[in-house]
PDB file of C-alpha atoms in Angstrom:
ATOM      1  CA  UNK A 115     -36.002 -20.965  49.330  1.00 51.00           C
ATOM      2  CA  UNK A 116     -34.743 -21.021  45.991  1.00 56.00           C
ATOM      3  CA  UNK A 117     -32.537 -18.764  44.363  1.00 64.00           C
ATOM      4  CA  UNK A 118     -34.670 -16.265  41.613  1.00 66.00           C
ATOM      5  CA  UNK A 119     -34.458 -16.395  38.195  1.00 74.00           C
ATOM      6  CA  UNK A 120     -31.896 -13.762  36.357  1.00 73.00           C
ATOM      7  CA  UNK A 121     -33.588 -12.118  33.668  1.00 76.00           C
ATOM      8  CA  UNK A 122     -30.467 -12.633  30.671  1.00 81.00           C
ATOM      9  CA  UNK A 123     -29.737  -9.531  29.105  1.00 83.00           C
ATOM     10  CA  UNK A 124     -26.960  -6.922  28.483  1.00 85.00           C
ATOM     11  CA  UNK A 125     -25.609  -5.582  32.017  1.00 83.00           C
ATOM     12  CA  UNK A 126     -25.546  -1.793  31.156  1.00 84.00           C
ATOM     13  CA  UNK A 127     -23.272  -1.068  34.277  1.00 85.00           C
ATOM     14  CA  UNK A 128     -19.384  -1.467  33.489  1.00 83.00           C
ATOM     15  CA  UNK A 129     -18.181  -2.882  36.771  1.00 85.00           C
ATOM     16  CA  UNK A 130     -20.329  -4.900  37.059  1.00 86.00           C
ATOM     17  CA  UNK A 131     -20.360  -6.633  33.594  1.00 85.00           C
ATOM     18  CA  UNK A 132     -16.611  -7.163  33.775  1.00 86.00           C
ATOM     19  CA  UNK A 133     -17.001  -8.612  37.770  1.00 87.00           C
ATOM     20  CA  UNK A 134     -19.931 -11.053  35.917  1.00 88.00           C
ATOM     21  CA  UNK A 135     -17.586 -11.722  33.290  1.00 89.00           C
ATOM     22  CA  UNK A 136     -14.911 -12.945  34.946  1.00 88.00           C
ATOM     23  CA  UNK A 137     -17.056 -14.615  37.186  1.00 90.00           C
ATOM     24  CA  UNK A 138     -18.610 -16.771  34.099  1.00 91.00           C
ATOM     25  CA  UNK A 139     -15.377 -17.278  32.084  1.00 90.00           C
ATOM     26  CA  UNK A 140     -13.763 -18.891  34.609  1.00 90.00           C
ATOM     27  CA  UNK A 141     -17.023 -21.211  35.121  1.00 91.00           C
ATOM     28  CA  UNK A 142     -17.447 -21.966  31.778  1.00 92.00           C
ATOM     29  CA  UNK A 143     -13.724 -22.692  31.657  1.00 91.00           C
ATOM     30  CA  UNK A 144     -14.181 -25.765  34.966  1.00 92.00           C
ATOM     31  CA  UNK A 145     -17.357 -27.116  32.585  1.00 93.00           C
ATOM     32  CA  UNK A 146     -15.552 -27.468  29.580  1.00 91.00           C
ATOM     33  CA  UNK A 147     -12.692 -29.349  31.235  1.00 91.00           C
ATOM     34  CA  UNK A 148     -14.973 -31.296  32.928  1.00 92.00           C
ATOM     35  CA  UNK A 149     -17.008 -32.172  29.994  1.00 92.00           C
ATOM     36  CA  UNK A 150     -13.526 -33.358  27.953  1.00 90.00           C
ATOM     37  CA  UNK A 151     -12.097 -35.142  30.960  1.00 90.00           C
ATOM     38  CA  UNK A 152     -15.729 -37.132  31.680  1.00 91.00           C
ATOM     39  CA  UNK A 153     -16.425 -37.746  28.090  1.00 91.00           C
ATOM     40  CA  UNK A 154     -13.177 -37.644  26.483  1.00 88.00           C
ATOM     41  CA  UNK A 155     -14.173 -34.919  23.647  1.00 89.00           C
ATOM     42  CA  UNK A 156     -11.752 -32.683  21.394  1.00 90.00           C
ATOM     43  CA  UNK A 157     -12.998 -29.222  22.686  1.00 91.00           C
ATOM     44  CA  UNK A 158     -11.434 -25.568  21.763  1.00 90.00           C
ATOM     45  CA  UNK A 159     -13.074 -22.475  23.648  1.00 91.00           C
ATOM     46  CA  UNK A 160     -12.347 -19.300  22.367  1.00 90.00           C
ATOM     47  CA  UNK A 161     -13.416 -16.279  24.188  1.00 91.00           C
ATOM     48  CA  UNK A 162     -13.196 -12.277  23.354  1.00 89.00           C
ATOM     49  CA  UNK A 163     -14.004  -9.635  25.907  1.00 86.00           C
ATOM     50  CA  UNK A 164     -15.770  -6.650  25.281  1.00 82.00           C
ATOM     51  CA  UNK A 165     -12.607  -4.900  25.157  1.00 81.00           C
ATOM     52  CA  UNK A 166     -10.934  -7.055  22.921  1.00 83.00           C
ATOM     53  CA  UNK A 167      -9.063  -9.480  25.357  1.00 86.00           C
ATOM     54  CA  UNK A 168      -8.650 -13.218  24.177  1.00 88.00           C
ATOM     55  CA  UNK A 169      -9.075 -16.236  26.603  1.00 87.00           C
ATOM     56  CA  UNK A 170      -8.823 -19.781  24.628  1.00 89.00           C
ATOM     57  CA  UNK A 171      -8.537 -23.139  26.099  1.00 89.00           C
ATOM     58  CA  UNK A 172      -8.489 -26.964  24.617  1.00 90.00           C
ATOM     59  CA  UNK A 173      -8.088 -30.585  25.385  1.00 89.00           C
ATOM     60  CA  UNK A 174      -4.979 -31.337  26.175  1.00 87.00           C
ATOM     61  CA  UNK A 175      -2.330 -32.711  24.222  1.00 86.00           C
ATOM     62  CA  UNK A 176      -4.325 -30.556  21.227  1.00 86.00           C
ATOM     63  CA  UNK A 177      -3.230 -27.240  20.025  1.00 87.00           C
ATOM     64  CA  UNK A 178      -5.762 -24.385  19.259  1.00 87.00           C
ATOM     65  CA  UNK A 179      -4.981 -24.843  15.328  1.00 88.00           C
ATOM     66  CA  UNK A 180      -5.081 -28.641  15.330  1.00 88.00           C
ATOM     67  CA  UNK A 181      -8.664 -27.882  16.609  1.00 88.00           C
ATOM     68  CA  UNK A 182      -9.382 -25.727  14.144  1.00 87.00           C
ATOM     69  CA  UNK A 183      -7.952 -27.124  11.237  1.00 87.00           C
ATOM     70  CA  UNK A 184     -10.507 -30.308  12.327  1.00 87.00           C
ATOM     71  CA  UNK A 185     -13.031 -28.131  12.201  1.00 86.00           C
ATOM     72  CA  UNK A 186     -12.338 -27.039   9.032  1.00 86.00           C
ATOM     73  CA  UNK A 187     -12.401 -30.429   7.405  1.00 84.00           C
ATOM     74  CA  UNK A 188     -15.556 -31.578   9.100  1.00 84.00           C
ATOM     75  CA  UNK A 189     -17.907 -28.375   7.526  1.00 82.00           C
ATOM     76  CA  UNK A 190     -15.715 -27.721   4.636  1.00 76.00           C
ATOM     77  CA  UNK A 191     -14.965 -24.118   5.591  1.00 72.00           C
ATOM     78  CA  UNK A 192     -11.797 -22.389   5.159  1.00 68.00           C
ATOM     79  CA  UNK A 193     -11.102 -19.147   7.121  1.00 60.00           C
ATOM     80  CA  UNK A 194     -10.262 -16.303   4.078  1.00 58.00           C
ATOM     81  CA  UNK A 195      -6.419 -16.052   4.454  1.00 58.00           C
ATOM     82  CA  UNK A 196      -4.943 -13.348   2.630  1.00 53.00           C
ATOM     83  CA  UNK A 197      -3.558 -14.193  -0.847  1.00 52.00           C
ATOM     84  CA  UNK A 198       0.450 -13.962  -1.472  1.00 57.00           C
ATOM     85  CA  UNK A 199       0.908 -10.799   0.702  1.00 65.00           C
ATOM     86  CA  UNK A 200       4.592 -10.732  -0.442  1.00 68.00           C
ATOM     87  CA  UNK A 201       3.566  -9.715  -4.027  1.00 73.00           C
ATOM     88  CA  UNK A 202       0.931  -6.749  -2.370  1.00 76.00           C
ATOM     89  CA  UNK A 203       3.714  -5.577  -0.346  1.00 77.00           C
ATOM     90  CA  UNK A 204       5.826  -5.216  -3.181  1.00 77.00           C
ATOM     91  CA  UNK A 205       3.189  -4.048  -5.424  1.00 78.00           C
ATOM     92  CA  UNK A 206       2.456  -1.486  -2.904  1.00 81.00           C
ATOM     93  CA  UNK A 207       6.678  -1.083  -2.606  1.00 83.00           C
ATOM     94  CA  UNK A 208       6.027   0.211  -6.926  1.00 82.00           C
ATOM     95  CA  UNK A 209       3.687   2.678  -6.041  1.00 84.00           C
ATOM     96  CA  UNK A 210       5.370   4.422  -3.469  1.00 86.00           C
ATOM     97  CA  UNK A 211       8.390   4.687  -5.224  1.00 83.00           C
ATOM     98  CA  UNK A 212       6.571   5.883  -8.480  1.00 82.00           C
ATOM     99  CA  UNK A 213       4.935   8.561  -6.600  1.00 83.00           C
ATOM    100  CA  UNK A 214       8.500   9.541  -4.940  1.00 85.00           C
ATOM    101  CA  UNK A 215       9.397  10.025  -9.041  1.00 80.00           C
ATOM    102  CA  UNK A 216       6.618  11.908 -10.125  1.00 80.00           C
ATOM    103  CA  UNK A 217       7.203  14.511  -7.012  1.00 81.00           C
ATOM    104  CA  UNK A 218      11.100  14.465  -7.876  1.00 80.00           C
ATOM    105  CA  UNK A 219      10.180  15.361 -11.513  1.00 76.00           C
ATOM    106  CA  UNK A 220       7.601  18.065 -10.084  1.00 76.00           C
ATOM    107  CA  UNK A 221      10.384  19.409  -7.931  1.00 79.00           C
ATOM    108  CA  UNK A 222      13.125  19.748 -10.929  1.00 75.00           C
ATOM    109  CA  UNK A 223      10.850  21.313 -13.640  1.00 74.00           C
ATOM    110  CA  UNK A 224       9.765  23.958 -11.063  1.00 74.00           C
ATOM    111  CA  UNK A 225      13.805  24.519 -10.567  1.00 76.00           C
ATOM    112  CA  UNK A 226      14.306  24.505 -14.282  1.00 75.00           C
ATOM    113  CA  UNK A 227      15.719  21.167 -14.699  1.00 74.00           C
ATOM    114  CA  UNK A 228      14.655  18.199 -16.835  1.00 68.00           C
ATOM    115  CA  UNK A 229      12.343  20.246 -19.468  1.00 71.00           C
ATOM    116  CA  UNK A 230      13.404  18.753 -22.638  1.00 73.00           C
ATOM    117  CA  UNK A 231      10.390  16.244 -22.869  1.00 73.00           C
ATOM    118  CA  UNK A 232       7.713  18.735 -22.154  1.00 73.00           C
ATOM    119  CA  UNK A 233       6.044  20.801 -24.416  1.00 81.00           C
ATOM    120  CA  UNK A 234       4.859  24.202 -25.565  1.00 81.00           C
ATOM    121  CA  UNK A 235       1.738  24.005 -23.507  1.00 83.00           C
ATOM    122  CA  UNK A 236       3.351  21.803 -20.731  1.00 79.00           C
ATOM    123  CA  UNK A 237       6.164  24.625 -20.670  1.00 81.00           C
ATOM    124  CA  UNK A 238       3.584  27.281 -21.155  1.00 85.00           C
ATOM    125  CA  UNK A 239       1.172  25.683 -18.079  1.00 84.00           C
ATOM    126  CA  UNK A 240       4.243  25.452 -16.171  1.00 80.00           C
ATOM    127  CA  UNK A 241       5.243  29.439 -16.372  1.00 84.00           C
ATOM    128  CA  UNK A 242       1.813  30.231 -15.647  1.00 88.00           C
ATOM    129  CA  UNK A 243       2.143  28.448 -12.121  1.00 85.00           C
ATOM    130  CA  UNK A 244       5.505  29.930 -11.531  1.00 85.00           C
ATOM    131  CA  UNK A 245       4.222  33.530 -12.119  1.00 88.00           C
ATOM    132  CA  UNK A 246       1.028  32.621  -9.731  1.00 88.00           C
ATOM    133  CA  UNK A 247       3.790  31.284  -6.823  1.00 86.00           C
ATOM    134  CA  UNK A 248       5.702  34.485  -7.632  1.00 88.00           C
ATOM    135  CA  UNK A 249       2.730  36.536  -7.104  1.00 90.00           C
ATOM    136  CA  UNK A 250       2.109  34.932  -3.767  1.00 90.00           C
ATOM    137  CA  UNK A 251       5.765  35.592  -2.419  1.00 90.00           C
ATOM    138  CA  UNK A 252       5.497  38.512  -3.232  1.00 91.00           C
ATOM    139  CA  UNK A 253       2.077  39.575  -1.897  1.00 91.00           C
ATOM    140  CA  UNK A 254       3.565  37.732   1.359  1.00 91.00           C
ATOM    141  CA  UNK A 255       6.628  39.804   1.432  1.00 91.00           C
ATOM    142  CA  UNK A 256       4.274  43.201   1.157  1.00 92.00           C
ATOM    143  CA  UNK A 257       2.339  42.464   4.301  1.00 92.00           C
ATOM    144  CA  UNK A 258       5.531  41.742   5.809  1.00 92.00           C
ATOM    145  CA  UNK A 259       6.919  45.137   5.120  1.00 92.00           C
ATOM    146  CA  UNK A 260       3.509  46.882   5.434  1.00 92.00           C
ATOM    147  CA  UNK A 261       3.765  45.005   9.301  1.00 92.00           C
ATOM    148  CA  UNK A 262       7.120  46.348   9.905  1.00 92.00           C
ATOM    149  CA  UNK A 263       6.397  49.434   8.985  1.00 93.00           C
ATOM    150  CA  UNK A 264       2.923  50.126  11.133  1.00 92.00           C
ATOM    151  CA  UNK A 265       5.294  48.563  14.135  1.00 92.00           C
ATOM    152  CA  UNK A 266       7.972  51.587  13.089  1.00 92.00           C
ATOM    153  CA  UNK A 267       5.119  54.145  12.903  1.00 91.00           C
ATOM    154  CA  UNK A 268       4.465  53.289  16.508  1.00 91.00           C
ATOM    155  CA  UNK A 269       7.331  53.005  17.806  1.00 92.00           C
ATOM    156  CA  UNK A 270       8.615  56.281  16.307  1.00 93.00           C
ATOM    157  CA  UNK A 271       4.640  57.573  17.402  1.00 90.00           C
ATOM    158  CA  UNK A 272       5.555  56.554  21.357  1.00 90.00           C
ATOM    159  CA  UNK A 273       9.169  57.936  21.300  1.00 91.00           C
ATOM    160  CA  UNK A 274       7.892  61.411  20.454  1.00 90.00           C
ATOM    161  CA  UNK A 275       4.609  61.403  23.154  1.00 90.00           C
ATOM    162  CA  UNK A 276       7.194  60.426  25.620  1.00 90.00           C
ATOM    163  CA  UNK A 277       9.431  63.141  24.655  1.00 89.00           C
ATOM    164  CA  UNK A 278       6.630  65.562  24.872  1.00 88.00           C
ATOM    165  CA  UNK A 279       5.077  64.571  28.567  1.00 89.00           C
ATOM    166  CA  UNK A 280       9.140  64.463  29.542  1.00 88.00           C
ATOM    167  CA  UNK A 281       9.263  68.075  27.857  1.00 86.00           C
ATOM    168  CA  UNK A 282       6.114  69.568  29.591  1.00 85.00           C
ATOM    169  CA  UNK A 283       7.306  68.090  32.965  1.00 85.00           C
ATOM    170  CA  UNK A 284      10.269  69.576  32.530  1.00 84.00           C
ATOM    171  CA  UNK A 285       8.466  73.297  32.046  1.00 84.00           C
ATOM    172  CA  UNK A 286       6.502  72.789  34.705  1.00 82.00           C
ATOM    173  CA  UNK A 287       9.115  72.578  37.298  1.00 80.00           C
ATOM    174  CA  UNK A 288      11.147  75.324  35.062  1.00 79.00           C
ATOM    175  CA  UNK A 289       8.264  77.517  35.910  1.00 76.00           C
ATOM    176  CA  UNK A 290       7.557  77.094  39.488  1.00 69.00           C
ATOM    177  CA  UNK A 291       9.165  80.528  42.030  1.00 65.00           C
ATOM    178  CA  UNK A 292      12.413  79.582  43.567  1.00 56.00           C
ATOM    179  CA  UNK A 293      13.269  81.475  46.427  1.00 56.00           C
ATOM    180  CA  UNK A 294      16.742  81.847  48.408  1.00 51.00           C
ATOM    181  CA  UNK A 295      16.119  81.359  51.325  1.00 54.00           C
ATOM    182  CA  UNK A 296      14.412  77.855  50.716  1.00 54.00           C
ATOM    183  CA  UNK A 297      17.630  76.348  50.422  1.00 52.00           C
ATOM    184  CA  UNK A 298      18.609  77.344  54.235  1.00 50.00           C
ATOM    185  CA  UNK A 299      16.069  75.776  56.145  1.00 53.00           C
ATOM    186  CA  UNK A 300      18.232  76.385  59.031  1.00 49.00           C
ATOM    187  CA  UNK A 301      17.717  80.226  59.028  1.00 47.00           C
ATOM    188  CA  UNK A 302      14.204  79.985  60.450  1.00 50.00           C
ATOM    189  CA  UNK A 303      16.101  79.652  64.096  1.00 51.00           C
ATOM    190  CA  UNK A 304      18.993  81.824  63.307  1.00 50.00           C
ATOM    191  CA  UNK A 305      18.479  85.457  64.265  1.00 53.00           C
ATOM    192  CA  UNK A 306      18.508  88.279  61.470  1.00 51.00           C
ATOM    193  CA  UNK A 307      22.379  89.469  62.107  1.00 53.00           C
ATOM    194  CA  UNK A 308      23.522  86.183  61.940  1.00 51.00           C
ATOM    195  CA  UNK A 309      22.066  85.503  58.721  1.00 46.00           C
ATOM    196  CA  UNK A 310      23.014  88.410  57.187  1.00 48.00           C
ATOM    197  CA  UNK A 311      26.970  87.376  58.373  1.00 52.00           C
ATOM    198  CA  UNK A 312      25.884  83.457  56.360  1.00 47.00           C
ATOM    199  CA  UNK A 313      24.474  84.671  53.760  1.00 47.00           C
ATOM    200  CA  UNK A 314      27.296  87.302  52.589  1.00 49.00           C
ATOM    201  CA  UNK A 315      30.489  84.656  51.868  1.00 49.00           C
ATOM    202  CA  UNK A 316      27.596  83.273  50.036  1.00 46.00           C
ATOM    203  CA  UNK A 317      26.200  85.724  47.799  1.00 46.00           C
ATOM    204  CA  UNK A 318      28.961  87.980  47.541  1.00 48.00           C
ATOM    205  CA  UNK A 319      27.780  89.886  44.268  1.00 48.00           C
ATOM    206  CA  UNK A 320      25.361  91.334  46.492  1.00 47.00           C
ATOM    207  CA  UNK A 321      26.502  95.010  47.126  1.00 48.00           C
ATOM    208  CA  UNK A 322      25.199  97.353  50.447  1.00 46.00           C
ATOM    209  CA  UNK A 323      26.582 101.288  49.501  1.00 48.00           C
ATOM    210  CA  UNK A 324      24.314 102.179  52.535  1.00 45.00           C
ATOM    211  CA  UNK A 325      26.141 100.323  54.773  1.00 45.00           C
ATOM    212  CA  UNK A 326      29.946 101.294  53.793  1.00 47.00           C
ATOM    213  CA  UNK A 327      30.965 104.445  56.540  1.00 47.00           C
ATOM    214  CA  UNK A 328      33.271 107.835  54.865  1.00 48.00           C
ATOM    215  CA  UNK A 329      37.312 107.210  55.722  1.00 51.00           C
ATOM    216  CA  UNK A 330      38.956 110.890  56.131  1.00 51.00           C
ATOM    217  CA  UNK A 331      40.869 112.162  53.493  1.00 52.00           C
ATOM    218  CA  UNK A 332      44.227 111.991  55.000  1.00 49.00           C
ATOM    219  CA  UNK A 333      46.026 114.581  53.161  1.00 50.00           C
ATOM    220  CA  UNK A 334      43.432 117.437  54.142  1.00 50.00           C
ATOM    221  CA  UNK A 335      44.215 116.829  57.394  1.00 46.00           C
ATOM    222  CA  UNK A 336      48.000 117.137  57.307  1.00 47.00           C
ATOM    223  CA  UNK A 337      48.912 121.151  57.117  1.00 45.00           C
TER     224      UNK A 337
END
């Protein structure tokens, strides 16, 4: 059984376009040699990929351009070359460096420099673009300030509400009862006449008139 016809058109899928490709290019190379070896021809292959790639071969002892150049004398075609390139590049060299002037020129009359060939309206077209650039600085320089000073508002804004809720904690706790005897947890076990002997060293301003007893006059008793 034979093998079926390929239909010949683009393969759409990648891998296997490049695995047919090199496939091919390597077959095509083995028929070319064999067709300049068999029937001693002058033969130059040239091959691209679709990415670009370059694959050339030719009958040996020929070069590439030898071919080519053959080719060229046998249909009278010349392949466009491009004209004195040395003269563009320093053509091109002019430009550059004549644009560098202008710009350099630009640069000095905007600093006040070099303004004795221009005139009225050249001087007076000039002063009208410094006082626009001025006008921009300064436009710049009052959002800058108008920015620093919303971030001061703010800043001065949060330093006060902090102050405030720091203030108002502070009252609350101000406010609350305090009473003695929390700071002695340990008289809940102590009985009452012991801490009434604690607490005394400790809060001697306190005064008990009911508790002091009458000493006897001593000179009424002596006769």
């Amino acid at each position: 059984m034979g093998r079926g016809k390929i239909e010949i058109k683009r393969i759409e899928n990648t891998t296997t376009r490049q695995v047919t490709f090199s496939k091919r290019r390597g077959g095509l190379f083995k028929k070319t040699k064999e067709l300049s070896v068999l029937c001693d021809a002058q033969i130059g292959l040239i091959i691209f990929s679709s990415t670009g790639k370059m694959w050339d071969w030719c009958t040996e002892p020929f070069r590439m351009e030898q071919i080519i150049e053959k080719y060229q004398r046998s249909t009278g075609a010349r392949i466009p070359e491009r004209d004195h390139p040395r003269e563009e590049l320093f053509h091109d060299m002019a430009m550059l460096r004549q644009e560098t002037l202008r710009l350099e020129l630009g640069i000095q009359r905007y600093l006040g420099e070099d303004m004795g060939c221009l005139q009225y309206e050249d001087l007076s077209k000039l002063e009208q673009e410094l006082e626009n650039s001025v006008a921009k600085v300064r436009n710049r320089q009052n959002e800058l300030l108008q920015q620093q000073m919303e971030n001061l508002r703010r800043k001065i804004h949060d330093e006060e509400q902090r102050a405030v809720l720091e203030f108002q904690k502070a009252t609350v706790e101000a406010s609350k009862p305090v009473h003695v005897m929390d700071h002695f947890p340990f008289f809940e076990e102590q009985p009452a006449g012991s801490i009434l002997q604690l607490a005394s060293p400790v809060l001697p301003h306190l005064q008990y008139p009911y508790l002091q007893l009458a000493q006897p006059n001593i000179q009424d008793s002596v006769p």
